[in-house]
CSV table of C-alpha atoms in Angstrom, one decimal:
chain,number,residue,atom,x,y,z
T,18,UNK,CA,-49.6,-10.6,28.5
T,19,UNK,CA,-45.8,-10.8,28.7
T,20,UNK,CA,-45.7,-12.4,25.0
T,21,UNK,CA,-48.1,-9.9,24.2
T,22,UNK,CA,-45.8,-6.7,25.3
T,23,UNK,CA,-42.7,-8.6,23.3
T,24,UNK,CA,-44.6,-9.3,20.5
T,25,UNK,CA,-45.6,-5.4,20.3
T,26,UNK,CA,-41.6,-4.5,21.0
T,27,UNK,CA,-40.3,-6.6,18.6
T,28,UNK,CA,-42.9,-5.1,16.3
T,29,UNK,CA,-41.9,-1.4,17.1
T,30,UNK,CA,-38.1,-2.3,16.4
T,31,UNK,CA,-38.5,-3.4,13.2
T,32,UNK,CA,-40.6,-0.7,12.1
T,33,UNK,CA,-37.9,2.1,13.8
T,34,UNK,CA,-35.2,-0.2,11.2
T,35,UNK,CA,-37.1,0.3,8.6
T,36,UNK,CA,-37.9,3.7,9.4
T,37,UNK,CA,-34.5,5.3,9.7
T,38,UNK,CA,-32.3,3.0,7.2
T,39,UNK,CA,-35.1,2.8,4.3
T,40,UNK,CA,-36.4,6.0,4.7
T,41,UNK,CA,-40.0,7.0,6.2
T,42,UNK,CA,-42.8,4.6,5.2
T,43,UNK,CA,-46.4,5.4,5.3
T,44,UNK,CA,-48.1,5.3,8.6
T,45,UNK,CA,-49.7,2.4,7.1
T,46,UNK,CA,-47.2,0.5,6.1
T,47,UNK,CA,-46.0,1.0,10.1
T,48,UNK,CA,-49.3,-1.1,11.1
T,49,UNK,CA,-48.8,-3.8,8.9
T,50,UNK,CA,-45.0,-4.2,9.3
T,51,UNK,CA,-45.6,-4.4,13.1
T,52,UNK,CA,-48.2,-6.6,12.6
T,53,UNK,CA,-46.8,-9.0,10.0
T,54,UNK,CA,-43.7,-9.5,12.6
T,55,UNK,CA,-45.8,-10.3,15.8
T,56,UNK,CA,-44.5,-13.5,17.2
T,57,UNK,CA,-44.4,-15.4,19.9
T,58,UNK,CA,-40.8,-16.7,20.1
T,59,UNK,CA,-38.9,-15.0,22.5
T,60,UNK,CA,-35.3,-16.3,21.2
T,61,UNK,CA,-36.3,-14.4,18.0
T,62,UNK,CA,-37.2,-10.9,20.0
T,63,UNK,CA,-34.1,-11.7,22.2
T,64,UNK,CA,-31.5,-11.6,19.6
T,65,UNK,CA,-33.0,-8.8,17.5
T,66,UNK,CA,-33.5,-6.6,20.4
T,67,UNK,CA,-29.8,-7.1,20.7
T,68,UNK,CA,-29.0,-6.3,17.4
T,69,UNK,CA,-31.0,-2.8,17.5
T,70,UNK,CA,-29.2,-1.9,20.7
T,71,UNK,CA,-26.0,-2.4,19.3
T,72,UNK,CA,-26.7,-1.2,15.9
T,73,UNK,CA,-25.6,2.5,16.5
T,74,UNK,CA,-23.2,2.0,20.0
T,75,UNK,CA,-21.3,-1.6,19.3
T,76,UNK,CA,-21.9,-2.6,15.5
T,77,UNK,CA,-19.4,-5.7,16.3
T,78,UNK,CA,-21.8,-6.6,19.1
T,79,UNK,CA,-24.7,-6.0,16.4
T,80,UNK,CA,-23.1,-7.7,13.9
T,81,UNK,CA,-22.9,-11.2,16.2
T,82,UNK,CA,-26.6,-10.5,16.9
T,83,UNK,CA,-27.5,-10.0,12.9
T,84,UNK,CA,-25.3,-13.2,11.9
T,85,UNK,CA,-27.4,-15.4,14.9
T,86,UNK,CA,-30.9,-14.0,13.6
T,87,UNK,CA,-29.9,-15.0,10.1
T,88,UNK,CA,-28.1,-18.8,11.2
T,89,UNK,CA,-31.2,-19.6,13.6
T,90,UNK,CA,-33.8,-18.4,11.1
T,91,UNK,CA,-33.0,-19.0,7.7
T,92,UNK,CA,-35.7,-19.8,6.1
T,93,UNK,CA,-36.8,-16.3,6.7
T,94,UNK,CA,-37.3,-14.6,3.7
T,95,UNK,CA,-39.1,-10.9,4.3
T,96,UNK,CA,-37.9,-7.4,4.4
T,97,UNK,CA,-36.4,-7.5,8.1
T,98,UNK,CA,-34.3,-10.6,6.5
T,99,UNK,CA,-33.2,-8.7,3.6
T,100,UNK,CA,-32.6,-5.6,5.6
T,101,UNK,CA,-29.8,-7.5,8.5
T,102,UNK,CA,-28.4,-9.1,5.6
T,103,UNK,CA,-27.7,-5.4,3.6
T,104,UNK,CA,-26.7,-4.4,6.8
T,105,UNK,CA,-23.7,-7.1,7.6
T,106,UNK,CA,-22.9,-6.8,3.6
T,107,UNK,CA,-22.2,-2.8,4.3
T,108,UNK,CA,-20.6,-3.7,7.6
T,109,UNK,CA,-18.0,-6.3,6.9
T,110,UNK,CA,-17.0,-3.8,3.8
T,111,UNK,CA,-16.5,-1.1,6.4
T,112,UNK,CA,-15.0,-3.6,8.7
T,113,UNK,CA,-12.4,-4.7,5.9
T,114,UNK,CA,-11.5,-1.2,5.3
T,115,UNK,CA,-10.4,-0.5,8.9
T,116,UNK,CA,-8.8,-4.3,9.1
T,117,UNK,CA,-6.3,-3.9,6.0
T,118,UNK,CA,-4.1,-1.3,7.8
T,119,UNK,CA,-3.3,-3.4,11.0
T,120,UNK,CA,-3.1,-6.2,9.0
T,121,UNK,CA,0.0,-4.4,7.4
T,122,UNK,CA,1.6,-2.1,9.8
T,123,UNK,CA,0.3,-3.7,13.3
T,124,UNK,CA,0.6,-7.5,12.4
T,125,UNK,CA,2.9,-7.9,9.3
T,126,UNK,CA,0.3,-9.8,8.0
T,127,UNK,CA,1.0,-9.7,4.4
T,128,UNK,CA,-1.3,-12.6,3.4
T,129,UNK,CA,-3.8,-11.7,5.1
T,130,UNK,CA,-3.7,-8.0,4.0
T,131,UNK,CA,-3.4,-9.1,0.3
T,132,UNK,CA,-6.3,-11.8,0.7
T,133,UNK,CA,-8.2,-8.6,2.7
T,134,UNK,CA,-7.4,-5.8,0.3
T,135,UNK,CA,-8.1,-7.6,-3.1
T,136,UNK,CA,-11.9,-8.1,-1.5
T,137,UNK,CA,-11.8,-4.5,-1.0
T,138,UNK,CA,-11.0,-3.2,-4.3
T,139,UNK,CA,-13.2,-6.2,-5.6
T,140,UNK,CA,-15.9,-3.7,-4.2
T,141,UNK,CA,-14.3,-0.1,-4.9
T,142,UNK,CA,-11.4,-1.0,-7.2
T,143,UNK,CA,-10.4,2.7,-7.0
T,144,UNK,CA,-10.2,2.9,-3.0
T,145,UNK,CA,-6.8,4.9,-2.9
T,146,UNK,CA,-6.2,3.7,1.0
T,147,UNK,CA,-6.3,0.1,-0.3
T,148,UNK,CA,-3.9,0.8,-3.1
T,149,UNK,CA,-1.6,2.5,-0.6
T,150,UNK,CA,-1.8,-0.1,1.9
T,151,UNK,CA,-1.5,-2.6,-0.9
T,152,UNK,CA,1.3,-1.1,-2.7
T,153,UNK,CA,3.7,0.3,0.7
T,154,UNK,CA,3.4,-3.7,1.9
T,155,UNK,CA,5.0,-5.1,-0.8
T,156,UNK,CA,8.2,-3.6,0.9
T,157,UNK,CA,7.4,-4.3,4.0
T,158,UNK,CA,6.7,-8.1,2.9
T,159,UNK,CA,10.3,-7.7,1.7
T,160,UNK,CA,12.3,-5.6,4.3
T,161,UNK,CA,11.4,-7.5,6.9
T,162,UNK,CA,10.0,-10.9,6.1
T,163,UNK,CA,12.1,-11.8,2.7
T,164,UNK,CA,8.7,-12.5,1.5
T,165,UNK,CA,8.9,-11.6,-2.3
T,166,UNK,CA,5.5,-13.4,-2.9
T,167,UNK,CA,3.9,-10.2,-3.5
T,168,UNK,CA,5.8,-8.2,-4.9
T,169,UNK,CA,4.4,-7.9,-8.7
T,170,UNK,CA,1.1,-6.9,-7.0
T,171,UNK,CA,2.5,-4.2,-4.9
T,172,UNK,CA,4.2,-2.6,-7.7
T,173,UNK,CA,1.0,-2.7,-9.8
T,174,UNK,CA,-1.1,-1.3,-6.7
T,175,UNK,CA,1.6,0.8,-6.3
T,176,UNK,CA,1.7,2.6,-9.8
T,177,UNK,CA,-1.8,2.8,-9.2
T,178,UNK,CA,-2.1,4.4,-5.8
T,179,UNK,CA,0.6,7.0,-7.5
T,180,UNK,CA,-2.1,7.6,-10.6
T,181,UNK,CA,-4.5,8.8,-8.4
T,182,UNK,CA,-3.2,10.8,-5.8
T,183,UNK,CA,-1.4,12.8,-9.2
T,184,UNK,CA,-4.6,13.1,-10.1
T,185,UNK,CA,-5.4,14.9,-7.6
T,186,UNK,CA,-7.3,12.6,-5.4
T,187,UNK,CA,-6.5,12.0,-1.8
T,188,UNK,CA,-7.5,9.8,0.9
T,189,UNK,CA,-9.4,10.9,4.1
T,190,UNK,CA,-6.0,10.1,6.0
T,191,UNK,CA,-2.5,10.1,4.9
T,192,UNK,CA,-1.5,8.3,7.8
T,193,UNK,CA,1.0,6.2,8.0
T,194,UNK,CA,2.6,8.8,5.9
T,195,UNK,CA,3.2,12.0,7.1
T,196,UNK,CA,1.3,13.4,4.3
T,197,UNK,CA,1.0,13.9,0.2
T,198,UNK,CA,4.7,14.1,-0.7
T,199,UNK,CA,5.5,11.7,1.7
T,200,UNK,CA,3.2,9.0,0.8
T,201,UNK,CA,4.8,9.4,-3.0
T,202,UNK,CA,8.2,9.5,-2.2
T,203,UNK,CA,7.8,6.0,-0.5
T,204,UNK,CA,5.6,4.9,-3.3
T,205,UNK,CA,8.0,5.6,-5.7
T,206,UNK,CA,10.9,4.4,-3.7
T,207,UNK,CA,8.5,0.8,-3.3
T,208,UNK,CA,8.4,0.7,-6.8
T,209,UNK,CA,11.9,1.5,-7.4
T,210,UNK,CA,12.9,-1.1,-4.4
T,211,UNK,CA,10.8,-4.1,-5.6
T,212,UNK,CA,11.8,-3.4,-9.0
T,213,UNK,CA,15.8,-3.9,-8.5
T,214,UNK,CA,15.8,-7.5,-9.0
T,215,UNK,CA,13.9,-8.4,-11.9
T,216,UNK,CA,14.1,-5.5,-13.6
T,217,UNK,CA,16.9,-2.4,-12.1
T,218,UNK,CA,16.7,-0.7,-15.4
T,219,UNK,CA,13.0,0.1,-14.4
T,220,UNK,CA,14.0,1.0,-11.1
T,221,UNK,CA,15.8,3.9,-11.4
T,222,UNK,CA,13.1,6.4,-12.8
T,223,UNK,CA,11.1,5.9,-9.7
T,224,UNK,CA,14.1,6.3,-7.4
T,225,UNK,CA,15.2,9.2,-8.9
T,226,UNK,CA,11.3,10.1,-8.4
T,227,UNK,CA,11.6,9.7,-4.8
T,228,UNK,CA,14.0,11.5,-4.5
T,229,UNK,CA,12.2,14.6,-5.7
T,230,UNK,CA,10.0,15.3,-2.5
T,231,UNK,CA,11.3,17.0,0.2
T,232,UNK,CA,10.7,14.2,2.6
T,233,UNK,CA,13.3,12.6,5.3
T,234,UNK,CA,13.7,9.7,2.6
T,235,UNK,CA,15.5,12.0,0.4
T,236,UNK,CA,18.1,12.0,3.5
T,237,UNK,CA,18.2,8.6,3.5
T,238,UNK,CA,21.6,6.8,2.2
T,239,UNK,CA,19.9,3.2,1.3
T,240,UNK,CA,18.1,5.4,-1.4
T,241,UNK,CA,20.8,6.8,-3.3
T,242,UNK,CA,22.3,3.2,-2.6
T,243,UNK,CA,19.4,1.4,-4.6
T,244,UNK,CA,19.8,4.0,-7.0
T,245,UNK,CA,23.4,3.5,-7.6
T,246,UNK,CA,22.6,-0.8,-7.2
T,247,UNK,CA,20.3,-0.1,-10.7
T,248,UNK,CA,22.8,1.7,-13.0
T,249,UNK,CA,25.2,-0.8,-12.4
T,250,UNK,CA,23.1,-4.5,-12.6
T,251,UNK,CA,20.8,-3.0,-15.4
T,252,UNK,CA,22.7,-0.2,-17.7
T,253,UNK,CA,26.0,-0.9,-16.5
T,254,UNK,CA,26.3,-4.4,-16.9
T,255,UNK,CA,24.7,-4.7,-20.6
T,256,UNK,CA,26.3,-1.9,-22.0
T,257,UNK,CA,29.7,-2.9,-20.2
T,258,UNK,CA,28.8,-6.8,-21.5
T,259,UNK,CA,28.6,-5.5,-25.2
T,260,UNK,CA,31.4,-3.0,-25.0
T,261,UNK,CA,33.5,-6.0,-24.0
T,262,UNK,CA,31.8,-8.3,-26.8
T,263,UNK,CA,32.0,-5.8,-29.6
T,264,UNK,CA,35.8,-3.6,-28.8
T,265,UNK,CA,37.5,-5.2,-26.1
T,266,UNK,CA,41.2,-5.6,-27.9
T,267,UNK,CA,40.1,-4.2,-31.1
T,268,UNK,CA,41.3,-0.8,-32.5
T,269,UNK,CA,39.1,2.3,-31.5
T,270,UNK,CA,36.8,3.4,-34.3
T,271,UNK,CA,33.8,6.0,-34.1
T,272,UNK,CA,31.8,3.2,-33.2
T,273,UNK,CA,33.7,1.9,-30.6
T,274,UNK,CA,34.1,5.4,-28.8
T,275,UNK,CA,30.5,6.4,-28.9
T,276,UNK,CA,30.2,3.2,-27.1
T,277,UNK,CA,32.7,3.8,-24.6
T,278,UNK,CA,31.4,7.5,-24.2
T,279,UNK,CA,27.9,6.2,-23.4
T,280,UNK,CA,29.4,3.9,-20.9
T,281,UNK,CA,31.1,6.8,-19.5
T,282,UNK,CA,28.1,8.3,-18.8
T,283,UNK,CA,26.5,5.7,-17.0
T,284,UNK,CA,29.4,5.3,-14.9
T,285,UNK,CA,29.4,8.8,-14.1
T,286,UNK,CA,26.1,8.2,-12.7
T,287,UNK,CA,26.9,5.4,-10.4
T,288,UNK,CA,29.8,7.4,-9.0
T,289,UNK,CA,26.9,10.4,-8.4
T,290,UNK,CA,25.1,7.3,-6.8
T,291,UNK,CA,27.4,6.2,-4.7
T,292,UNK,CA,28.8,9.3,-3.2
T,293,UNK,CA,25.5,10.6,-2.7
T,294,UNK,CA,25.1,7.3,-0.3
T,295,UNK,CA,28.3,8.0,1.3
T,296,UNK,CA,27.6,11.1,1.9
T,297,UNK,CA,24.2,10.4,3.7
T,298,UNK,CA,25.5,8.1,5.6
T,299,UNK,CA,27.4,10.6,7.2
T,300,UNK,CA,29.0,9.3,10.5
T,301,UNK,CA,26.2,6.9,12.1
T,302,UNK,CA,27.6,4.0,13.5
T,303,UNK,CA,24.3,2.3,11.7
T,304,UNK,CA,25.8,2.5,8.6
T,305,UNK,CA,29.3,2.0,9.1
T,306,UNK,CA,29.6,-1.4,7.6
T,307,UNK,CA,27.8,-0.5,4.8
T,308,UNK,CA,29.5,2.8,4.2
T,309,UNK,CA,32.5,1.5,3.9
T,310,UNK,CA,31.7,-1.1,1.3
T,311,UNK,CA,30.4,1.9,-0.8
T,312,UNK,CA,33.1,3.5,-0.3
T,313,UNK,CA,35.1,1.0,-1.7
T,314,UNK,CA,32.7,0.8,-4.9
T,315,UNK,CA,33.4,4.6,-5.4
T,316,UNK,CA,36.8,4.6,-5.4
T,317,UNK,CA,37.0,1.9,-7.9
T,318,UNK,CA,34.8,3.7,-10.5
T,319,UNK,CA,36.2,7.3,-9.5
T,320,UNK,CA,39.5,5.9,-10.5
T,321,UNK,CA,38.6,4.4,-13.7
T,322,UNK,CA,37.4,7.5,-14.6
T,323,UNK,CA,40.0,9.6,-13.7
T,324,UNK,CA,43.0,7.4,-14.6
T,325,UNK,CA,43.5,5.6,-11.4
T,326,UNK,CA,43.8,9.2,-9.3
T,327,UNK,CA,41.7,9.6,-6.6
T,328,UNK,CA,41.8,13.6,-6.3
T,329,UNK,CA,38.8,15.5,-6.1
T,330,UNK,CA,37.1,12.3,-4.5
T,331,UNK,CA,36.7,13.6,-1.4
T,332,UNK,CA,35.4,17.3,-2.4
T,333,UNK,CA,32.8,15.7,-4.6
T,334,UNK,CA,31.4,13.6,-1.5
T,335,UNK,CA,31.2,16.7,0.5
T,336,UNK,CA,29.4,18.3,-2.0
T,337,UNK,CA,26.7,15.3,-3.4
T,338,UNK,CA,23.7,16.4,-1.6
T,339,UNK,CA,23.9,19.7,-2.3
T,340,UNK,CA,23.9,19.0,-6.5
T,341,UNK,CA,20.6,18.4,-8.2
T,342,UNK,CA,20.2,14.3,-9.2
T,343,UNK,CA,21.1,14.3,-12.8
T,344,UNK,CA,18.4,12.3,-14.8
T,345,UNK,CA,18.8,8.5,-16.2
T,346,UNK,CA,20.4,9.3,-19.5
């Protein structure tokens, strides 16, 4: 009698499975489903009751259960079989989604998160949260773990993430971000960032990017620091390189000035740069030993702009923030 009752409750679970993640069978099919599934093992009824209980209330609970029906049993091949394994397929997806985040921001698990995220866009390639994710964490990786390992890929999911959400799509939270204009700025600046070293020319488009939201980064000195970083070891230092190859010594011609004019220019833009960053800096003892060696960088091109003077240096750091970024020439 008691395998009898278990055999009927096992019976009625699968059917109610069937019923509400399937949609409604006939009446008939009811009969046979319970029937076909009658059994006397009570191992079997054990771990699927556990499954059903947990299905709705603890699906990492359920999830151990459907795992354990499938390992003990799995030669199995009917539609309660195929139905626990859909299910763990859709769960682990799920559970993959909400794992990526505190792989990044919680555990600074970069490897992890990469190995995690790539599965998830394997799935939905165009899951903006995952490009996010995928694309902020290449500066974490690199801000606080030297870890440049990843950085190619972050750009790319990156450039992506930034695609979309111009687009006009959004995610169902902008969290960590503090919302849409946030979550670019710091894309950009990401891209801009990761970009300095192997390629600062690239970089300065999307800093000058980030700095076009009205977001606490665009308060931030390391920005217009970066920015200043990519005129001068990408523009600055081919154009000076060739200036020096070409004229240095020589007697001026038309050619040689348009050179030097175009220089200019790019100069002009690093001393913008720079006394934007020394402006933000402000007077937080954080940045004191940076700020100075800025300061010192500004000087030197203020002066060879303005034939060694220094005058006006000071007025035009007071007033940097206040002056619309001029665009890369």
């Amino acid at each position: 009698m008691k395998y009898l009752i278990q055999r009927v409750a096992f019976g009625f679970f699968l059917v109610t499975i069937l019923f509400t993640s399937f949609g409604a069978p006939s009446t008939t099919g009811w009969t046979l489903v319970a029937m076909a599934q009658e059994t006397d093992d009570p191992v079997k009824i054990e771990v699927y009751t556990r499954f059903v209980n947990n299905r709705k209330t603890n699906e990492a609970a359920a999830h151990q259960a459907a795992k354990e029906y499938l390992q003990k049993y799995p030669k199995d091949n009917d539609q309660y079989t195929q139905y626990l394994q859909k299910w763990i397929v859709i769960y682990e997806r799920d559970e993959r989604k909400r794992t990526l985040p505190q792989l990044v921001y919680n555990a600074k698990n970069f490897a992890g998160a990469y190995s995690v995220g790539k599965q998830i866009l394997a799935d939905e390639p165009d899951y903006l949260p995952a490009l996010i994710h995928l694309g902020y964490a290449g500066y974490l990786a690199m801000t606080t773990a030297k870890n440049e390992l990843f950085s190619a890929d972050a750009q790319a999911y990156a450039n992506r993430a930034i695609q979309s959400i111009e687009a006009g799509k959004s995610p169902p939270s902008w969290l960590p971000f503090k919302g849409k204009d946030d979550t670019l700025a710091q894309l950009y600046y990401t891209v801009g960032f990761l970009s300095l070293r192997s390629a600062p020319d690239r970089a300065i488009e999307p800093l000058i990017k980030a700095t076009q939201f009205d977001t606490d980064l665009k308060k931030s000195p390391s920005l217009y620091y970066y920015l200043a970083a990519a005129y001068e070891s990408g523009p600055y230092k081919t154009m000076a390189a060739a200036y020096q190859t070409t004229f240095a010594g020589k007697e001026e011609t038309a050619q040689s000035k348009l050179a030097l004019e175009k220089l200019n220019v790019i100069i002009d833009r690093m001393i913008d740069a720079y006394a934007r960053a020394v402006a933000a800096a402000g007077n937080d003892p954080a940045n004191a030993q940076t700020k100075s060696q800025w300061s010192n960088k500004l000087a030197e091109f203020y002066k060879f702009r303005h034939q060694g003077s220094d005058v006006g240096l000071n007025d035009l750091i007071a007033g940097a923030l206040a002056k619309p970024l001029p665009p890369k020439p």
